[in-house]
PDB file of C-alpha atoms in Angstrom:
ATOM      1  CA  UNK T 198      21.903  18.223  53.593  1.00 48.00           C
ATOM      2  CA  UNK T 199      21.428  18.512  49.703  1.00 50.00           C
ATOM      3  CA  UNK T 200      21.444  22.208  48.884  1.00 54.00           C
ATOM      4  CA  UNK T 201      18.720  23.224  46.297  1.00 49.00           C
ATOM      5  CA  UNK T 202      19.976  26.314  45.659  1.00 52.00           C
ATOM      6  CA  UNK T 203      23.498  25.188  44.467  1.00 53.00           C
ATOM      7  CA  UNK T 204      21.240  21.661  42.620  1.00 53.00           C
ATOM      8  CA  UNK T 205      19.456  24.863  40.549  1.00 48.00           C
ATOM      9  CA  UNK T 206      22.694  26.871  39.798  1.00 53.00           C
ATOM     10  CA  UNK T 207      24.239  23.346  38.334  1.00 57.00           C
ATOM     11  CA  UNK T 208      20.880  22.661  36.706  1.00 49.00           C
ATOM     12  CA  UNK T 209      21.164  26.340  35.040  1.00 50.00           C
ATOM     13  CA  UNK T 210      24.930  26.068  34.010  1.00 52.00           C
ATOM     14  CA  UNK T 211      24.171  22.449  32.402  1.00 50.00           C
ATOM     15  CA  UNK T 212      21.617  24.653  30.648  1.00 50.00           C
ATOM     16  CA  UNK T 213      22.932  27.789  29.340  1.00 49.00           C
ATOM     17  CA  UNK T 214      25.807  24.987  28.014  1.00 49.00           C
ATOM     18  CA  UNK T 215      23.528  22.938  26.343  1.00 51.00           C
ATOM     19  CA  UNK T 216      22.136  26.431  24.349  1.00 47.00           C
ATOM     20  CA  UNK T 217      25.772  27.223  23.286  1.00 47.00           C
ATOM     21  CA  UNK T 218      26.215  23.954  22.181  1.00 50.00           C
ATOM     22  CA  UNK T 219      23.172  23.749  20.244  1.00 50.00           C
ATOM     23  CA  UNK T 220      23.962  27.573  19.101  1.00 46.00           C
ATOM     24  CA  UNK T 221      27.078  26.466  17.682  1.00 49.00           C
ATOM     25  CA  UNK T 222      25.727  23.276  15.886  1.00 51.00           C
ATOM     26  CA  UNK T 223      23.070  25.550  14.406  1.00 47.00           C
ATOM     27  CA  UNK T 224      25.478  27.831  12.998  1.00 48.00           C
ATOM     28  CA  UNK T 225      24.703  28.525   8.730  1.00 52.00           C
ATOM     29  CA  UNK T 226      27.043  25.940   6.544  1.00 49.00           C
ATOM     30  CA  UNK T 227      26.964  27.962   3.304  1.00 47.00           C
ATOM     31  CA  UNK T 228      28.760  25.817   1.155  1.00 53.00           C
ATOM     32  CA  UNK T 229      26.552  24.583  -1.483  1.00 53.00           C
ATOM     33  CA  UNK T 230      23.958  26.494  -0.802  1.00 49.00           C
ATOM     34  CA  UNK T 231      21.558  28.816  -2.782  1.00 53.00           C
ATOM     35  CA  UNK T 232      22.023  32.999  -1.820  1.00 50.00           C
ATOM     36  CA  UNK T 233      19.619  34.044   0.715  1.00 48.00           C
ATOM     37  CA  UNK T 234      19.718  30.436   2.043  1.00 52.00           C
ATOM     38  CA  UNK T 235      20.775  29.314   5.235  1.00 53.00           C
ATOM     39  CA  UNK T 236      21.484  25.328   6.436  1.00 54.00           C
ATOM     40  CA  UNK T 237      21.955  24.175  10.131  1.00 59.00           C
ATOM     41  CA  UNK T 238      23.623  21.207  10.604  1.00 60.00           C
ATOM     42  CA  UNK T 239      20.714  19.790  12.252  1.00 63.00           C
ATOM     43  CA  UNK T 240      19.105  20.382   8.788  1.00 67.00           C
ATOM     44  CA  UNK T 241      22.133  18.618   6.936  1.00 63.00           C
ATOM     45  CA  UNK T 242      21.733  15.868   9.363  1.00 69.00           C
ATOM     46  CA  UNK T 243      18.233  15.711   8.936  1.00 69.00           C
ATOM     47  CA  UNK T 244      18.797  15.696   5.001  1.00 72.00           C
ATOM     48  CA  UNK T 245      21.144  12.780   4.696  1.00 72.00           C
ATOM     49  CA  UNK T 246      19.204  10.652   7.141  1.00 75.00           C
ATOM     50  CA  UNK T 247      16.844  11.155   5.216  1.00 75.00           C
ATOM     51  CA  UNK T 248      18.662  10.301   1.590  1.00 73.00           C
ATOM     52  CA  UNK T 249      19.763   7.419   3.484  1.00 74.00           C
ATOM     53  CA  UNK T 250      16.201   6.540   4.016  1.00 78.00           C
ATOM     54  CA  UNK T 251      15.261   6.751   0.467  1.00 76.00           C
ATOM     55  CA  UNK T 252      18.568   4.423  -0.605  1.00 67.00           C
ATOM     56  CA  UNK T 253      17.182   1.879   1.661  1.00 76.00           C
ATOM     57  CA  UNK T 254      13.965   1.527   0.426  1.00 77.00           C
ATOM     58  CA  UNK T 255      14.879   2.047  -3.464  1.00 72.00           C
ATOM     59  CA  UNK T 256      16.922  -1.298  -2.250  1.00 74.00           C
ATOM     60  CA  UNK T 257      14.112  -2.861  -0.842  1.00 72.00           C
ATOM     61  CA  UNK T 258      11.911  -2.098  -3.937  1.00 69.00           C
ATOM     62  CA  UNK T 259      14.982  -3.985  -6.431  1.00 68.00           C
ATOM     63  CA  UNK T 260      15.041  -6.564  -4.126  1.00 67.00           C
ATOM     64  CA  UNK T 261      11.143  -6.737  -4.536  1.00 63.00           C
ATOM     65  CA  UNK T 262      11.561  -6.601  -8.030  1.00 60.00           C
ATOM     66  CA  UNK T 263      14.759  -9.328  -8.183  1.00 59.00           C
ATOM     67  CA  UNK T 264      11.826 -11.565  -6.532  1.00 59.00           C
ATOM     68  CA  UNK T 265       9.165 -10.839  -8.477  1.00 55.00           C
ATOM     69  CA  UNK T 266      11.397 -11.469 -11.749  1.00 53.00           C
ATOM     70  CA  UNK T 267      12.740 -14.862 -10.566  1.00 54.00           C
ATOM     71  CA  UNK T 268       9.021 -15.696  -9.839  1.00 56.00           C
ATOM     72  CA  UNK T 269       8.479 -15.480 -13.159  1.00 77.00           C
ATOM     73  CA  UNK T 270      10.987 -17.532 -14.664  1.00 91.00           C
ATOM     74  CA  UNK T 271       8.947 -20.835 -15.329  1.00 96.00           C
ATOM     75  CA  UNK T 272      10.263 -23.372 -17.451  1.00 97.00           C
ATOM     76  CA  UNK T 273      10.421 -27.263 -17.387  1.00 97.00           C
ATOM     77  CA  UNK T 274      11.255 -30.567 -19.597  1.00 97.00           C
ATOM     78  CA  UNK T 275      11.054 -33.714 -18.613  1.00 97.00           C
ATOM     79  CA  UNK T 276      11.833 -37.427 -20.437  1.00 97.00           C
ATOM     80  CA  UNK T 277       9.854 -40.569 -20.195  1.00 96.00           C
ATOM     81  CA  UNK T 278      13.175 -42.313 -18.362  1.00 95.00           C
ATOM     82  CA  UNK T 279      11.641 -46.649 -18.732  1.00 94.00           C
ATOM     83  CA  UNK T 280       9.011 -47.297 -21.664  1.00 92.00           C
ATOM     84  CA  UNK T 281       5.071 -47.730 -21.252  1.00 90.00           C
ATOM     85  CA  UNK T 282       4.267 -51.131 -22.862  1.00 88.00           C
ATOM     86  CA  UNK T 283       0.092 -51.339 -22.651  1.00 87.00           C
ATOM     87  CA  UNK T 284      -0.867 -48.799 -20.334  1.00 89.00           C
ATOM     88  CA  UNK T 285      -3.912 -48.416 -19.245  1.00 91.00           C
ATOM     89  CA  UNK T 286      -6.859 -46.018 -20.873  1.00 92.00           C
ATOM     90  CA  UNK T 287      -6.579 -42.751 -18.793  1.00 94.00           C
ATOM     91  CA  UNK T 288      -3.325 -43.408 -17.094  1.00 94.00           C
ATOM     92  CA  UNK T 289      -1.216 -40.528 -16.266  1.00 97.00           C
ATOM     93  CA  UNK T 290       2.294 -40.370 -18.139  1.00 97.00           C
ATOM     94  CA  UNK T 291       4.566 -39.434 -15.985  1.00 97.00           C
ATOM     95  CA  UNK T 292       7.820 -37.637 -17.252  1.00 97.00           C
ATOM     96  CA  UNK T 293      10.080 -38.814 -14.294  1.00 95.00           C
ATOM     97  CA  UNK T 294      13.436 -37.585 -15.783  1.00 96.00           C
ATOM     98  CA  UNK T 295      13.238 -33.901 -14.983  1.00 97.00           C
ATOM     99  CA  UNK T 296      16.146 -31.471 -16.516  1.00 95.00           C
ATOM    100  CA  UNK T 297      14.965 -28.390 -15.687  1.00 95.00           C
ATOM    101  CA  UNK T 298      12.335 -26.947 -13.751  1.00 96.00           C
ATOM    102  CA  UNK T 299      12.587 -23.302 -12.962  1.00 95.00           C
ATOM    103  CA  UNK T 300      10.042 -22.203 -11.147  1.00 94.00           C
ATOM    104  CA  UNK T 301       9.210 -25.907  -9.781  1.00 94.00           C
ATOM    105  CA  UNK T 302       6.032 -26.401 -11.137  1.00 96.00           C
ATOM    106  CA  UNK T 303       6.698 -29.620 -12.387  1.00 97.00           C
ATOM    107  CA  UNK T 304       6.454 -32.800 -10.413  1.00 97.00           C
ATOM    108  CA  UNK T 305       7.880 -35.661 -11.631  1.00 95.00           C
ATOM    109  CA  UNK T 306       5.953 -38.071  -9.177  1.00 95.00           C
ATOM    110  CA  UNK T 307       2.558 -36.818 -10.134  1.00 96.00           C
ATOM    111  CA  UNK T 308       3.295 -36.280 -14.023  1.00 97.00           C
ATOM    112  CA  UNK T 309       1.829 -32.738 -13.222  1.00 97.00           C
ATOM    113  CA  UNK T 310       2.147 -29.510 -14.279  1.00 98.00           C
ATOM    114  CA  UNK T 311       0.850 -27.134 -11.449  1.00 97.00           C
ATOM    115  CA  UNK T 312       1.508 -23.424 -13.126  1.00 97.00           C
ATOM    116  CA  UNK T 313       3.028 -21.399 -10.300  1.00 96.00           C
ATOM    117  CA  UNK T 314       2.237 -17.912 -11.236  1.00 95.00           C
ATOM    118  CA  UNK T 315      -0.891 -16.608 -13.992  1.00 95.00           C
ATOM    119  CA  UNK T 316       0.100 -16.101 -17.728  1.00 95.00           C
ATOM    120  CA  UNK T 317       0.308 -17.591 -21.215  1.00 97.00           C
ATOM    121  CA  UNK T 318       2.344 -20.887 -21.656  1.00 98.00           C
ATOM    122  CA  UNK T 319       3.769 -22.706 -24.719  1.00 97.00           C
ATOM    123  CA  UNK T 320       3.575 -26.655 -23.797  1.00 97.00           C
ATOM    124  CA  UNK T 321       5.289 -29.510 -25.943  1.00 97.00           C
ATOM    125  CA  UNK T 322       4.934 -32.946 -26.140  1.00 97.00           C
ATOM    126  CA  UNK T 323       7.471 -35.277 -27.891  1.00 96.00           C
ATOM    127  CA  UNK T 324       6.006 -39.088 -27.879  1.00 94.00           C
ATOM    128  CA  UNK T 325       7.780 -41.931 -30.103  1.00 91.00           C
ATOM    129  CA  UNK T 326       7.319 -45.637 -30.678  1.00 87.00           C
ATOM    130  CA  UNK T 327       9.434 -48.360 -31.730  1.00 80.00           C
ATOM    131  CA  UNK T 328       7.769 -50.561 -34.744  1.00 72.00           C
ATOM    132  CA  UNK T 329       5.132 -52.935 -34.011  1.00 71.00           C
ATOM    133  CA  UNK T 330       1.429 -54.343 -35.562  1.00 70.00           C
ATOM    134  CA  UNK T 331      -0.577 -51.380 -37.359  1.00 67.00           C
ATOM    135  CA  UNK T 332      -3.285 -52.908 -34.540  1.00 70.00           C
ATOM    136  CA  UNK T 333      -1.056 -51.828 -31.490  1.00 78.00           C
ATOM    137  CA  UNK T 334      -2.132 -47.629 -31.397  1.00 82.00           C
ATOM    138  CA  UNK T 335      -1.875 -45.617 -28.696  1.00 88.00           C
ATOM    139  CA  UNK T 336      -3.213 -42.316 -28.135  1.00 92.00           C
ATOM    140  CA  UNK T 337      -1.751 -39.569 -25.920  1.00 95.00           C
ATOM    141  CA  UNK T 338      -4.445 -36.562 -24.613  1.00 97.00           C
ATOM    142  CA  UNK T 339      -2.467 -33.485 -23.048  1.00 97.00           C
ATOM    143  CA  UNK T 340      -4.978 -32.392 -20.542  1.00 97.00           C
ATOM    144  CA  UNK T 341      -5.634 -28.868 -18.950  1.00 97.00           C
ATOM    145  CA  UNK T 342      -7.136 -29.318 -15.838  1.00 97.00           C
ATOM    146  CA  UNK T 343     -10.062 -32.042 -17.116  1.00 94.00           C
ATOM    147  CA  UNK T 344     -10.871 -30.591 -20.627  1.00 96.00           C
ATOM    148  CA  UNK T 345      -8.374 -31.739 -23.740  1.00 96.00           C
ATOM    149  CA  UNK T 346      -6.647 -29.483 -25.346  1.00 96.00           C
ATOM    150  CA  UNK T 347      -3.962 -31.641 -27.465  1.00 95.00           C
ATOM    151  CA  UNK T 348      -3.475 -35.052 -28.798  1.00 93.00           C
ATOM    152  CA  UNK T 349      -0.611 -37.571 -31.051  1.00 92.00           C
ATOM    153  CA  UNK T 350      -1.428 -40.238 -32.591  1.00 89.00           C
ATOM    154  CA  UNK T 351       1.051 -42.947 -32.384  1.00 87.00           C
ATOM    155  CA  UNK T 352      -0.065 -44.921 -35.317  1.00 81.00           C
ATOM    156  CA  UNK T 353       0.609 -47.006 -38.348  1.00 72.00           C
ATOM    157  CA  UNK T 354       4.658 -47.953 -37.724  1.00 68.00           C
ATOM    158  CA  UNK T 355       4.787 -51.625 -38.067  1.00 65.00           C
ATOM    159  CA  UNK T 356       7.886 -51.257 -40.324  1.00 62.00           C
ATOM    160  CA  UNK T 357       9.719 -48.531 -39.000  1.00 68.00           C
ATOM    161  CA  UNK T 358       9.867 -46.296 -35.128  1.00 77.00           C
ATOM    162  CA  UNK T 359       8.196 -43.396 -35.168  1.00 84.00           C
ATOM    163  CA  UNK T 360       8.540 -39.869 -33.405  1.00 88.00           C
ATOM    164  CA  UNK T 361       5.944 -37.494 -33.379  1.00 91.00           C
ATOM    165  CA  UNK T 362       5.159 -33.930 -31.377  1.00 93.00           C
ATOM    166  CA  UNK T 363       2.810 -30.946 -30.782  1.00 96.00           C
ATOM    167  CA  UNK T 364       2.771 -27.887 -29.187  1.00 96.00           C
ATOM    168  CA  UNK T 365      -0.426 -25.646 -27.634  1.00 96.00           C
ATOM    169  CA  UNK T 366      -0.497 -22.183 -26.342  1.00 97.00           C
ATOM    170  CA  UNK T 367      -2.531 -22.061 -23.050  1.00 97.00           C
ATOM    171  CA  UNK T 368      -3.673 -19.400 -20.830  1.00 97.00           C
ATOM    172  CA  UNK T 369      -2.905 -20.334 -17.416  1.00 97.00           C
ATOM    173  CA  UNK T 370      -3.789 -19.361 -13.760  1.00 96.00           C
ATOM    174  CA  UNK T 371      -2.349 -19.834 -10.434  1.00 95.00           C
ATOM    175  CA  UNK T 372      -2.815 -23.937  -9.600  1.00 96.00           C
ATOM    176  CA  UNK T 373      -3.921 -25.167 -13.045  1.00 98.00           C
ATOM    177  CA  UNK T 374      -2.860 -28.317 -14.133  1.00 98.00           C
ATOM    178  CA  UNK T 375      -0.891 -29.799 -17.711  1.00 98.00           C
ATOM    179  CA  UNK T 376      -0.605 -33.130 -17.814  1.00 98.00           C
ATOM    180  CA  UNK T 377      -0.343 -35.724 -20.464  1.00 98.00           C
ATOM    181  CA  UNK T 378      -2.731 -39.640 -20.477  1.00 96.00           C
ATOM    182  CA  UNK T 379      -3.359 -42.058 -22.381  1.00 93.00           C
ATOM    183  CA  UNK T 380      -6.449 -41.354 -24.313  1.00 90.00           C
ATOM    184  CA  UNK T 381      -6.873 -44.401 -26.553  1.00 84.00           C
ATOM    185  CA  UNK T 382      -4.991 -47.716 -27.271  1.00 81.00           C
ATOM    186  CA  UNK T 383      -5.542 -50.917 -29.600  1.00 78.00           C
ATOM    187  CA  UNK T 384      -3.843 -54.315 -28.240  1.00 75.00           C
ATOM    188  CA  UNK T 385      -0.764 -53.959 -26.816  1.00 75.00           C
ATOM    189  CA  UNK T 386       0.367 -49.793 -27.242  1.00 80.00           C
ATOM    190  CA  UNK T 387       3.915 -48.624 -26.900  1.00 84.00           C
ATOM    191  CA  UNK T 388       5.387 -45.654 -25.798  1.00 89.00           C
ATOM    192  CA  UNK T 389       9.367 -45.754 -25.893  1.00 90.00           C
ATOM    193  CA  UNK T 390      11.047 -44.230 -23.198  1.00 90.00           C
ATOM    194  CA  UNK T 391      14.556 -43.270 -22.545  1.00 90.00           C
ATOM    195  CA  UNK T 392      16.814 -40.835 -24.624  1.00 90.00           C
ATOM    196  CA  UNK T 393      14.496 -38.241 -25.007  1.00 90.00           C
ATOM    197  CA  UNK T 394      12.458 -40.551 -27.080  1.00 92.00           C
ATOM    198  CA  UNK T 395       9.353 -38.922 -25.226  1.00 95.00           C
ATOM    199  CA  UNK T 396       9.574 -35.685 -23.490  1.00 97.00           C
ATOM    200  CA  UNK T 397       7.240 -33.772 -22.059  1.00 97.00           C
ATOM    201  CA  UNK T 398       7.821 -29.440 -21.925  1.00 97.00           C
ATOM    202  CA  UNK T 399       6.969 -26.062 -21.304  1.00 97.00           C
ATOM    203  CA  UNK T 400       7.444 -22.361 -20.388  1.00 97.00           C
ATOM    204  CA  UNK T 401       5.986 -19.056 -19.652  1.00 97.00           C
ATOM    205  CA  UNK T 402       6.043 -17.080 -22.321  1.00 94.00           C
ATOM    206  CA  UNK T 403       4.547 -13.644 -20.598  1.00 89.00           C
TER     207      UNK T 403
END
């Protein structure tokens, strides 16, 4: 039969060791330590836990930040890759040629550019055509959303090609759209593609 008395004896000596044992892991570490000023080793413990803590979530913040700088690194340019030879009035150019696209807010099946975070952007347009009648024009629109905000005029080149560009500053927010159409066009317009004769660009400036 289980003896209680001897069960409480154990139950005391497992006791009065665990208070030495604490005792001795309390004792004062003065190294380092102001006069007058005493440090357990449960409070040194406690201490670096806690600096470990505050390491952990100084790295969590940088990698918060490394995140939230990549975010912001938008930037794109695209080429007409095969030429437009009498488009249509309102049809979308599409720049399907992409070289870079940091931030992926270009799509080079749509034409579009969707801008992926809010801010101010610089867009460019490069557009060039190869000689032809002064009665074959074309006009190019670069749209924001459904409003105009730029234009080239391609022209008056029956004897010679001809390259022409623009740039716009535009305030941006999340899911607005930059895209380039054709906005006018007399008989038979061309718009020469390949070798970066017509490239379509942009970036966030802040």
């Amino acid at each position: 039969m289980y003896n209680h008395r001897i069960g409480y004896k154990m139950f005391a000596h497992f006791c009065f060791v665990g208070i030495v044992f604490c005792i001795k892991n309390a004792a004062c570490d003065l190294g380092n330590v102001e006069p007058v000023q005493c440090v357990s080793r449960f409070d040194y413990n406690y201490k670096v836990l806690e600096k470990l803590s505050q390491f952990e979530r100084e790295i969590k913040e940088l990698k918060q930040m490394k995140m939230f700088e990549d975010s912001q690194k938008v930037a794109f340019i695209a080429q007409l890759s095969v030429s437009l030879i009498n488009p249509a009035v309102n049809t979308v150019v599409v720049f399907d040629r992409v070289s870079t696209n940091a931030g992926n807010g270009y799509n080079s099946g749509s034409g579009m550019f969707v801008a992926p975070v809010n801010g101010l952007y610089s867009i460019h347009l490069v557009a060039s055509s190869r000689s032809k009648a002064t009665t074959n024009y074309l006009h190019l629109y670069i749209m924001h959303n459904s409003s105009q905000v730029g234009y080239i005029f391609l022209d008056q080149n029956s004897d010679y090609s001809l390259m022409r560009s623009t740039a716009i500053i535009l305030q941006l927010s999340i899911g607005d759209t930059v895209f380039v159409k054709i906005g006018n066009k007399g008989a038979r317009g061309h718009l020469e593609g390949c070798c970066f004769h017509t490239v379509f660009s942009g970036f966030l400036i802040n």
